[in-house]
CSV table of C-alpha atoms and ligand atoms in Angstrom, one decimal:
chain,number,residue,atom,x,y,z
A,1,UNK,CA,0.0,0.4,-0.1
A,2,UNK,CA,1.4,3.1,-1.0
A,3,UNK,CA,0.3,7.4,0.5
A,4,UNK,CA,-0.7,8.1,-2.5
A,5,UNK,CA,-3.1,4.8,-3.0
A,6,UNK,CA,-4.3,6.0,0.4
A,7,UNK,CA,-4.9,10.4,-0.7
A,8,UNK,CA,-6.3,8.8,-3.8
A,9,UNK,CA,-8.8,6.5,-1.7
A,10,UNK,CA,-10.0,9.4,0.7
A,11,UNK,CA,-10.4,11.8,-2.4
A,12,UNK,CA,-13.1,8.9,-4.0
A,13,UNK,CA,-14.4,8.7,-0.8
A,14,UNK,CA,-15.0,12.6,-0.2
A,15,UNK,CA,-16.0,13.3,-4.2
A,16,UNK,CA,-16.9,10.1,-5.4
A,17,UNK,CA,-15.1,8.0,-8.4
A,18,UNK,CA,-12.6,9.8,-10.5
A,19,UNK,CA,-11.8,9.8,-14.4
A,20,UNK,CA,-8.5,7.7,-15.5
A,21,UNK,CA,-7.4,11.1,-16.9
A,22,UNK,CA,-7.5,12.6,-12.6
A,23,UNK,CA,-5.6,9.5,-11.8
A,24,UNK,CA,-3.0,9.5,-14.1
A,25,UNK,CA,-2.7,12.8,-13.2
A,26,UNK,CA,-2.7,12.2,-9.7
A,27,UNK,CA,0.1,9.0,-9.8
A,28,UNK,CA,2.5,11.1,-12.2
A,29,UNK,CA,3.0,14.2,-11.1
A,30,UNK,CA,1.2,13.9,-7.5
A,31,UNK,CA,3.9,16.9,-5.8
A,32,UNK,CA,4.9,15.0,-3.4
A,33,UNK,CA,4.5,11.7,-4.4
A,34,UNK,CA,4.2,11.1,-8.0
A,35,UNK,CA,5.6,8.8,-10.3
A,36,UNK,CA,8.3,11.5,-12.0
A,37,UNK,CA,8.1,13.6,-8.9
A,38,UNK,CA,9.7,11.8,-6.5
A,39,UNK,CA,12.6,9.7,-8.7
A,40,UNK,CA,14.8,8.9,-12.3
A,41,UNK,CA,12.5,6.2,-14.1
A,42,UNK,CA,14.8,5.9,-17.0
A,43,UNK,CA,17.5,3.0,-17.6
A,44,UNK,CA,18.6,-0.4,-16.8
A,45,UNK,CA,17.9,0.4,-12.7
A,46,UNK,CA,14.7,1.9,-13.2
A,47,UNK,CA,11.5,0.5,-15.2
A,48,UNK,CA,12.0,1.6,-18.5
A,49,UNK,CA,14.3,2.8,-21.2
A,50,UNK,CA,13.7,4.7,-23.7
A,51,UNK,CA,15.2,5.9,-27.6
A,52,UNK,CA,18.1,8.7,-26.2
A,53,UNK,CA,19.0,6.1,-23.6
A,54,UNK,CA,19.7,3.2,-26.0
A,55,UNK,CA,21.8,4.7,-28.6
A,56,UNK,CA,23.9,8.6,-29.0
A,57,UNK,CA,22.8,7.5,-32.8
A,58,UNK,CA,19.7,8.8,-31.6
A,59,UNK,CA,19.9,12.8,-30.5
A,60,UNK,CA,22.8,12.8,-32.6
A,61,UNK,CA,20.3,12.4,-36.1
A,62,UNK,CA,17.7,14.0,-34.0
A,63,UNK,CA,20.1,17.0,-33.7
A,64,UNK,CA,21.4,17.2,-37.5
A,65,UNK,CA,17.5,17.5,-38.4
A,66,UNK,CA,17.4,20.5,-35.9
A,67,UNK,CA,20.5,21.9,-36.6
A,68,UNK,CA,19.1,21.4,-40.9
A,69,UNK,CA,15.1,22.4,-40.1
A,70,UNK,CA,16.8,26.1,-38.9
A,71,UNK,CA,19.5,26.5,-41.6
A,72,UNK,CA,17.1,25.4,-43.7
A,73,UNK,CA,14.9,28.7,-42.7
A,74,UNK,CA,17.3,30.7,-42.4
A,75,UNK,CA,19.1,30.3,-39.9
A,76,UNK,CA,16.8,33.0,-36.9
A,77,UNK,CA,18.9,33.7,-34.2
A,78,UNK,CA,18.0,33.8,-31.3
A,79,UNK,CA,15.8,31.3,-31.6
A,80,UNK,CA,14.0,28.6,-28.8
A,81,UNK,CA,15.3,25.2,-28.7
A,82,UNK,CA,12.7,23.3,-27.2
A,83,UNK,CA,12.7,19.8,-25.7
A,84,UNK,CA,9.2,18.8,-23.8
A,85,UNK,CA,9.6,15.8,-21.2
A,86,UNK,CA,14.0,15.6,-21.6
A,87,UNK,CA,14.5,13.0,-19.2
A,88,UNK,CA,18.1,12.6,-18.6
A,89,UNK,CA,19.0,15.1,-21.0
A,90,UNK,CA,20.4,12.6,-23.0
A,91,UNK,CA,18.9,13.4,-26.3
A,92,UNK,CA,20.1,17.1,-26.0
A,93,UNK,CA,22.9,16.3,-25.2
A,94,UNK,CA,24.0,14.0,-28.0
A,95,UNK,CA,21.4,16.7,-30.0
A,96,UNK,CA,23.6,19.6,-29.3
A,97,UNK,CA,27.3,18.0,-29.8
A,98,UNK,CA,26.0,16.8,-32.6
A,99,UNK,CA,24.5,19.8,-34.3
A,100,UNK,CA,27.4,22.3,-32.5
A,101,UNK,CA,29.4,21.6,-36.4
A,102,UNK,CA,27.0,23.4,-37.7
A,103,UNK,CA,28.1,26.8,-37.4
A,104,UNK,CA,26.0,28.8,-35.9
A,105,UNK,CA,23.6,26.9,-34.3
A,106,UNK,CA,24.7,26.5,-30.4
A,107,UNK,CA,25.4,30.3,-30.6
A,108,UNK,CA,21.6,31.0,-31.7
A,109,UNK,CA,19.7,28.7,-29.6
A,110,UNK,CA,18.7,29.9,-25.9
A,111,UNK,CA,18.1,26.3,-24.4
A,112,UNK,CA,14.5,24.9,-23.0
A,113,UNK,CA,13.6,22.8,-21.3
A,114,UNK,CA,9.7,21.7,-20.4
A,115,UNK,CA,10.2,19.6,-16.9
A,116,UNK,CA,7.7,19.7,-14.0
A,117,UNK,CA,9.8,16.5,-12.3
A,118,UNK,CA,12.6,18.8,-9.6
A,119,UNK,CA,14.1,15.0,-10.1
A,120,UNK,CA,14.5,14.8,-13.7
A,121,UNK,CA,15.4,18.9,-14.0
A,122,UNK,CA,18.3,18.4,-11.4
A,123,UNK,CA,19.9,15.2,-13.9
A,124,UNK,CA,18.9,17.9,-16.7
A,125,UNK,CA,21.6,19.8,-15.1
A,126,UNK,CA,24.3,18.1,-15.1
A,127,UNK,CA,23.9,16.5,-18.5
A,128,UNK,CA,23.5,20.1,-19.7
A,129,UNK,CA,24.9,23.0,-17.4
A,130,UNK,CA,26.8,24.3,-20.1
A,131,UNK,CA,24.7,25.3,-22.3
A,132,UNK,CA,22.6,27.1,-19.7
A,133,UNK,CA,19.7,25.2,-20.0
A,134,UNK,CA,16.6,27.4,-19.0
A,135,UNK,CA,13.0,25.4,-17.0
A,136,UNK,CA,9.8,25.8,-17.9
A,137,UNK,CA,6.2,24.3,-16.6
A,138,UNK,CA,4.8,24.3,-19.9
A,139,UNK,CA,5.0,25.5,-23.6
A,140,UNK,CA,3.2,28.9,-22.4
A,141,UNK,CA,6.3,29.5,-20.3
A,142,UNK,CA,8.6,30.1,-22.8
A,143,UNK,CA,9.2,33.3,-24.3
A,144,UNK,CA,8.2,33.9,-27.8
A,145,UNK,CA,10.8,33.2,-30.5
A,146,UNK,CA,11.5,31.1,-33.1
A,147,UNK,CA,10.7,27.5,-32.3
A,148,UNK,CA,12.8,24.6,-32.7
A,149,UNK,CA,11.4,21.8,-31.1
A,150,UNK,CA,11.6,18.5,-30.1
A,151,UNK,CA,9.4,15.8,-28.3
A,152,UNK,CA,10.1,12.0,-27.1
A,153,UNK,CA,8.2,10.0,-25.0
A,154,UNK,CA,6.5,13.3,-23.9
A,155,UNK,CA,2.8,12.9,-25.2
A,156,UNK,CA,2.7,9.5,-24.1
A,157,UNK,CA,2.9,10.5,-20.7
A,158,UNK,CA,-0.1,12.7,-20.3
A,159,UNK,CA,-3.3,12.0,-19.0
A,160,UNK,CA,-6.1,10.2,-20.6
A,161,UNK,CA,-9.4,10.0,-20.9
A,162,UNK,CA,-11.7,6.8,-22.2
A,163,UNK,CA,-15.0,6.3,-23.0
A,164,UNK,CA,-17.0,3.3,-23.1
A,165,UNK,CA,-20.6,2.5,-24.6
A,166,UNK,CA,-22.6,0.5,-22.3
A,167,UNK,CA,-26.3,0.0,-23.7
A,168,UNK,CA,-26.0,2.3,-26.2
A,169,UNK,CA,-24.8,5.2,-24.0
A,170,UNK,CA,-21.8,7.2,-23.8
A,171,UNK,CA,-20.1,6.7,-19.7
A,172,UNK,CA,-16.7,7.6,-18.6
A,173,UNK,CA,-14.2,5.2,-17.1
A,174,UNK,CA,-13.3,6.0,-13.8
A,175,UNK,CA,-12.3,4.8,-11.1
A,176,UNK,CA,-14.0,4.3,-7.8
A,177,UNK,CA,-13.9,2.2,-4.3
A,178,UNK,CA,-14.7,-1.5,-3.8
A,179,UNK,CA,-14.4,-2.7,-0.2
A,180,UNK,CA,-11.7,-0.4,0.1
A,181,UNK,CA,-9.5,-1.3,-3.1
A,182,UNK,CA,-9.6,0.7,-6.1
A,183,UNK,CA,-11.3,-0.6,-9.2
A,184,UNK,CA,-12.5,0.8,-12.6
A,185,UNK,CA,-16.7,1.4,-13.1
A,186,UNK,CA,-18.1,3.5,-16.3
A,187,UNK,CA,-19.7,6.8,-14.9
A,188,UNK,CA,-23.7,7.4,-15.4
A,189,UNK,CA,-24.1,8.5,-19.3
A,190,UNK,CA,-22.2,11.6,-20.5
A,191,UNK,CA,-22.6,13.6,-23.5
A,192,UNK,CA,-18.8,14.7,-25.7
A,193,UNK,CA,-19.5,16.3,-28.3
A,194,UNK,CA,-16.4,15.3,-30.0
A,195,UNK,CA,-16.6,11.3,-29.5
A,196,UNK,CA,-18.8,9.5,-32.5
A,197,UNK,CA,-21.9,8.4,-30.4
A,198,UNK,CA,-22.2,5.4,-32.5
A,199,UNK,CA,-19.6,3.4,-30.8
A,200,UNK,CA,-21.3,-0.4,-30.1
A,201,UNK,CA,-21.5,-1.8,-27.0
A,202,UNK,CA,-17.8,-2.8,-24.8
A,203,UNK,CA,-16.0,-0.6,-27.7
A,204,UNK,CA,-13.6,2.1,-25.4
A,205,UNK,CA,-12.8,5.0,-27.1
A,206,UNK,CA,-9.6,7.3,-25.7
A,207,UNK,CA,-9.0,11.4,-26.0
A,208,UNK,CA,-6.2,13.1,-24.3
A,209,UNK,CA,-6.8,17.1,-24.2
A,210,UNK,CA,-4.0,18.0,-22.8
A,211,UNK,CA,-1.9,16.6,-25.9
A,212,UNK,CA,-4.2,18.5,-27.7
A,213,UNK,CA,-3.8,21.5,-26.4
A,214,UNK,CA,0.0,21.1,-26.4
A,215,UNK,CA,-0.2,20.7,-29.7
A,216,UNK,CA,-2.2,22.6,-30.8
A,217,UNK,CA,0.0,25.9,-28.6
A,218,UNK,CA,3.3,24.3,-31.2
A,219,UNK,CA,0.8,25.1,-34.3
A,220,UNK,CA,0.0,28.3,-32.5
A,221,UNK,CA,4.2,29.2,-32.0
A,222,UNK,CA,5.2,27.8,-34.9
A,223,UNK,CA,2.9,30.1,-37.2
A,224,UNK,CA,3.3,33.3,-35.4
A,225,UNK,CA,7.2,33.4,-34.8
A,226,UNK,CA,8.6,30.5,-37.1
A,227,UNK,CA,10.0,27.4,-36.8
A,228,UNK,CA,9.4,23.3,-36.9
A,229,UNK,CA,8.9,21.2,-33.9
A,230,UNK,CA,10.1,17.3,-34.4
A,231,UNK,CA,7.1,15.0,-31.8
A,232,UNK,CA,8.1,11.3,-31.5
A,233,UNK,CA,6.1,8.6,-29.5
A,234,UNK,CA,4.6,4.9,-29.5
A,235,UNK,CA,1.1,5.1,-30.4
A,236,UNK,CA,-2.1,4.8,-33.3
A,237,UNK,CA,-2.0,6.5,-37.0
A,238,UNK,CA,-5.3,5.9,-37.4
A,239,UNK,CA,-8.3,8.5,-37.2
A,240,UNK,CA,-10.4,7.3,-34.4
A,241,UNK,CA,-8.2,4.0,-32.6
A,242,UNK,CA,-10.3,2.5,-30.5
A,243,UNK,CA,-9.7,0.2,-27.8
A,244,UNK,CA,-8.0,0.2,-24.2
A,245,UNK,CA,-4.3,1.3,-24.7
A,246,UNK,CA,-3.1,2.3,-20.7
A,247,UNK,CA,-0.5,0.8,-19.6
A,248,UNK,CA,1.7,0.4,-16.1
A,249,UNK,CA,5.1,-0.6,-16.5
A,250,UNK,CA,7.2,-0.7,-13.4
A,251,UNK,CA,11.0,-3.2,-13.5
A,252,UNK,CA,10.6,-3.2,-16.8
A,253,UNK,CA,7.3,-5.1,-17.0
A,254,UNK,CA,3.9,-4.8,-17.7
A,255,UNK,CA,1.9,-4.3,-13.8
A,256,UNK,CA,-1.6,-3.4,-12.9
A,257,UNK,CA,-2.8,0.1,-13.5
A,258,UNK,CA,-4.4,0.8,-9.7
A,259,UNK,CA,-1.8,-1.9,-7.8
A,260,UNK,CA,0.4,0.9,-6.7
A,261,UNK,CA,-0.4,4.2,-8.0
A,262,UNK,CA,2.8,6.0,-8.0
A,263,UNK,CA,5.0,3.5,-7.6
A,264,UNK,CA,4.5,2.4,-11.8
A,265,UNK,CA,4.6,4.6,-14.7
A,266,UNK,CA,1.3,4.8,-16.7
A,267,UNK,CA,1.2,5.5,-20.6
A,268,UNK,CA,-1.1,5.4,-23.1
A,269,UNK,CA,-0.5,5.1,-27.4
A,270,UNK,CA,-0.4,8.2,-28.9
A,271,UNK,CA,-3.0,9.4,-31.7
A,272,UNK,CA,-1.1,11.3,-33.9
A,273,UNK,CA,-3.8,12.2,-36.0
A,274,UNK,CA,-5.1,14.2,-33.4
A,275,UNK,CA,-2.1,16.1,-32.6
A,276,UNK,CA,-1.4,16.7,-36.4
A,277,UNK,CA,-5.9,17.7,-37.2
A,278,UNK,CA,-4.7,20.6,-33.7
A,279,UNK,CA,-1.7,22.0,-34.8
A,280,UNK,CA,-3.3,22.5,-38.2
A,281,UNK,CA,-6.2,23.9,-37.4
A,282,UNK,CA,-4.1,26.9,-35.8
A,283,UNK,CA,-2.1,27.0,-39.1
A,284,UNK,CA,0.4,24.3,-38.8
A,285,UNK,CA,2.2,22.7,-41.5
A,286,UNK,CA,1.8,18.8,-41.0
A,287,UNK,CA,4.0,16.1,-42.0
A,288,UNK,CA,4.6,12.8,-42.2
A,289,UNK,CA,3.1,10.8,-40.3
A,290,UNK,CA,6.4,8.4,-41.1
A,291,UNK,CA,7.5,5.3,-38.6
A,292,UNK,CA,10.6,6.1,-36.1
A,293,UNK,CA,12.3,3.4,-38.7
A,294,UNK,CA,11.8,5.3,-41.7
A,295,UNK,CA,12.8,8.3,-39.7
A,296,UNK,CA,16.3,7.1,-38.8
A,297,UNK,CA,17.0,5.3,-42.1
A,298,UNK,CA,17.0,8.6,-43.9
A,299,UNK,CA,18.7,10.7,-41.8
A,300,UNK,CA,22.0,8.3,-42.1
A,301,UNK,CA,21.6,5.6,-38.6
A,302,UNK,CA,23.4,3.1,-40.9
A,303,UNK,CA,26.5,5.4,-41.9
A,304,UNK,CA,26.7,6.3,-38.5
A,305,UNK,CA,26.6,2.8,-36.8
A,306,UNK,CA,29.1,1.7,-39.0
A,307,UNK,CA,31.0,4.9,-38.3
A,308,UNK,CA,30.6,4.8,-34.0
A,309,UNK,CA,31.8,0.8,-34.5
A,310,UNK,CA,34.7,1.5,-36.6
A,311,UNK,CA,36.1,3.8,-34.2
A,312,UNK,CA,34.6,1.4,-31.7
A,313,UNK,CA,35.4,-2.8,-32.9
A,314,UNK,CA,35.3,-3.7,-29.4
A,315,UNK,CA,31.5,-2.2,-29.5
A,316,UNK,CA,30.3,-2.9,-32.6
A,317,UNK,CA,27.8,-6.5,-31.4
A,318,UNK,CA,26.1,-3.4,-28.6
A,319,UNK,CA,26.0,-1.0,-31.7
A,320,UNK,CA,23.9,-3.9,-33.7
A,321,UNK,CA,21.8,-4.3,-31.2
A,322,UNK,CA,21.1,-0.5,-30.6
A,323,UNK,CA,20.3,0.2,-34.5
A,324,UNK,CA,18.3,-2.9,-34.6
A,325,UNK,CA,15.8,-2.3,-31.3
A,326,UNK,CA,15.3,1.5,-32.5
A,327,UNK,CA,14.6,1.1,-36.4
A,328,UNK,CA,13.4,-3.2,-36.9
A,329,UNK,CA,9.6,-3.4,-37.1
A,330,UNK,CA,9.4,-5.8,-34.7
A,331,UNK,CA,11.2,-3.8,-32.4
A,332,UNK,CA,10.2,0.0,-31.7
A,333,UNK,CA,11.0,1.1,-35.9
A,334,UNK,CA,7.0,0.9,-36.1
A,335,UNK,CA,5.5,0.9,-33.4
A,336,UNK,CA,7.0,4.1,-32.7
A,337,UNK,CA,6.0,7.3,-34.8
A,338,UNK,CA,7.2,10.7,-36.3
A,339,UNK,CA,4.9,13.6,-37.0
A,340,UNK,CA,7.1,17.0,-38.4
A,341,UNK,CA,4.9,20.2,-37.8
A,342,UNK,CA,6.9,23.7,-39.5
A,343,UNK,CA,5.0,27.0,-39.3
A,344,UNK,CA,5.7,27.3,-43.2
A,345,UNK,CA,5.7,25.0,-46.6
A,346,UNK,CA,9.4,24.6,-46.2
A,347,UNK,CA,9.6,20.5,-45.9
A,348,UNK,CA,11.6,19.3,-42.4
A,349,UNK,CA,14.6,16.2,-43.7
A,350,UNK,CA,13.2,13.2,-43.8
A,351,UNK,CA,9.2,13.9,-44.5
A,352,UNK,CA,9.2,13.6,-48.1
A,353,UNK,CA,6.1,12.5,-49.7
A,354,UNK,CA,8.0,10.5,-51.6
A,355,UNK,CA,9.0,8.4,-48.7
A,356,UNK,CA,5.7,7.1,-48.2
A,357,UNK,CA,4.8,6.3,-44.0
B,401,SAH,N1,12.3,12.5,-23.5
B,401,SAH,C1,13.2,11.6,-22.5
B,401,SAH,C2,12.1,11.2,-21.2
B,401,SAH,C3,11.0,10.3,-21.2
B,401,SAH,S1,10.3,10.3,-19.8
B,401,SAH,C4,13.4,10.5,-23.2
B,401,SAH,O1,13.1,9.9,-24.4
B,401,SAH,O2,14.7,9.5,-22.3
B,401,SAH,C5,8.7,11.7,-20.0
B,401,SAH,C6,9.1,12.9,-19.4
B,401,SAH,O3,8.5,13.7,-19.3
B,401,SAH,C7,10.2,12.8,-17.9
B,401,SAH,O4,11.0,13.7,-18.6
B,401,SAH,C8,8.4,13.7,-17.3
B,401,SAH,O5,9.0,13.9,-15.8
B,401,SAH,C9,8.2,14.7,-18.4
B,401,SAH,N2,6.5,15.1,-18.3
B,401,SAH,C10,5.7,13.9,-18.1
B,401,SAH,N3,4.7,14.6,-17.6
B,401,SAH,C11,5.0,16.5,-18.0
B,401,SAH,C12,4.4,17.3,-17.6
B,401,SAH,N4,2.9,17.3,-17.4
B,401,SAH,N5,4.7,18.5,-17.8
B,401,SAH,C13,5.7,18.0,-18.2
B,401,SAH,N6,7.3,17.1,-18.2
B,401,SAH,C14,6.3,16.1,-18.0
């Protein structure tokens, strides 16, 4: 039993069952007991591993993507280099090391890290201190400048709501209490204008209001101030995705969503089409959606892997395994997707139509 479980149970006793989004928000970002508030969850000793923690190649190629997108837009100076949810700062450190070769990029960059976790802010300081980063709680706290933004595995950590049709009526899935235990239940029928009202009984539909709103903000800024953004995550590329994708992960294995609030990571599939549409509505241009494997291939990950293996022959096997993990369709290559956004019609690197998905 955890302290956070008791806090959640008390809230339910006082106010009734809570939405999945409220539950996720408390589990991940409760100021004292939230999962991200209290720990560094990444890497082998943590609960899960992400692409930048698998290999330096990932961040390096993203760095070159950002620098190319910046050059193609006339190298604006100064500009806001923003990462949403930077974890340990590994991606940005690799990105800036690679992009330093592009003249003027690092000097023109004002580095902004959008991060809620005090623990991870410390790690980010260790990794990126020399670039004098600034921290923000949300994108709206970042000053308006030409924007070059990256987010890897950030949107999957944002709270989702879940809806389910029961006897022809749309209800919201909620977390309640039964015999002192947290349990999943359904609210009385609700009206949600944005959702289809003809879903079959038992089918779950998820929405991510926070993700939608952040994608809108990115779109608004790109349109107004110029720039480009790259969003990478695992998720769907279908119009109205169906099904329950909420998952808990602890010690690199799936866990029960309700069992240990605050001690397991909670994520859900990202609905890429909704993010794209939200940014497009604000006037941004949408590129993609491409698979992670296809984008990394285009950016030259195989050449980079060969160079690294040549420089450190003793690490050849490890580099090969990392390459496969990031690009192979049965690993992260297809499940992980990439969406590029820009404030103009200049094609971002690797997002040509001819390349397909
Ligand atoms: N991008 C990193 C870390 C991914 S984990 C990587 O690829 O390794 C998710 C990151 O998003 C963490 O840094 C977490 O603290 C941050 N995060 C989650 N929810 C957030 C929120 N609502 N606001 C700001 N940061 C958040």
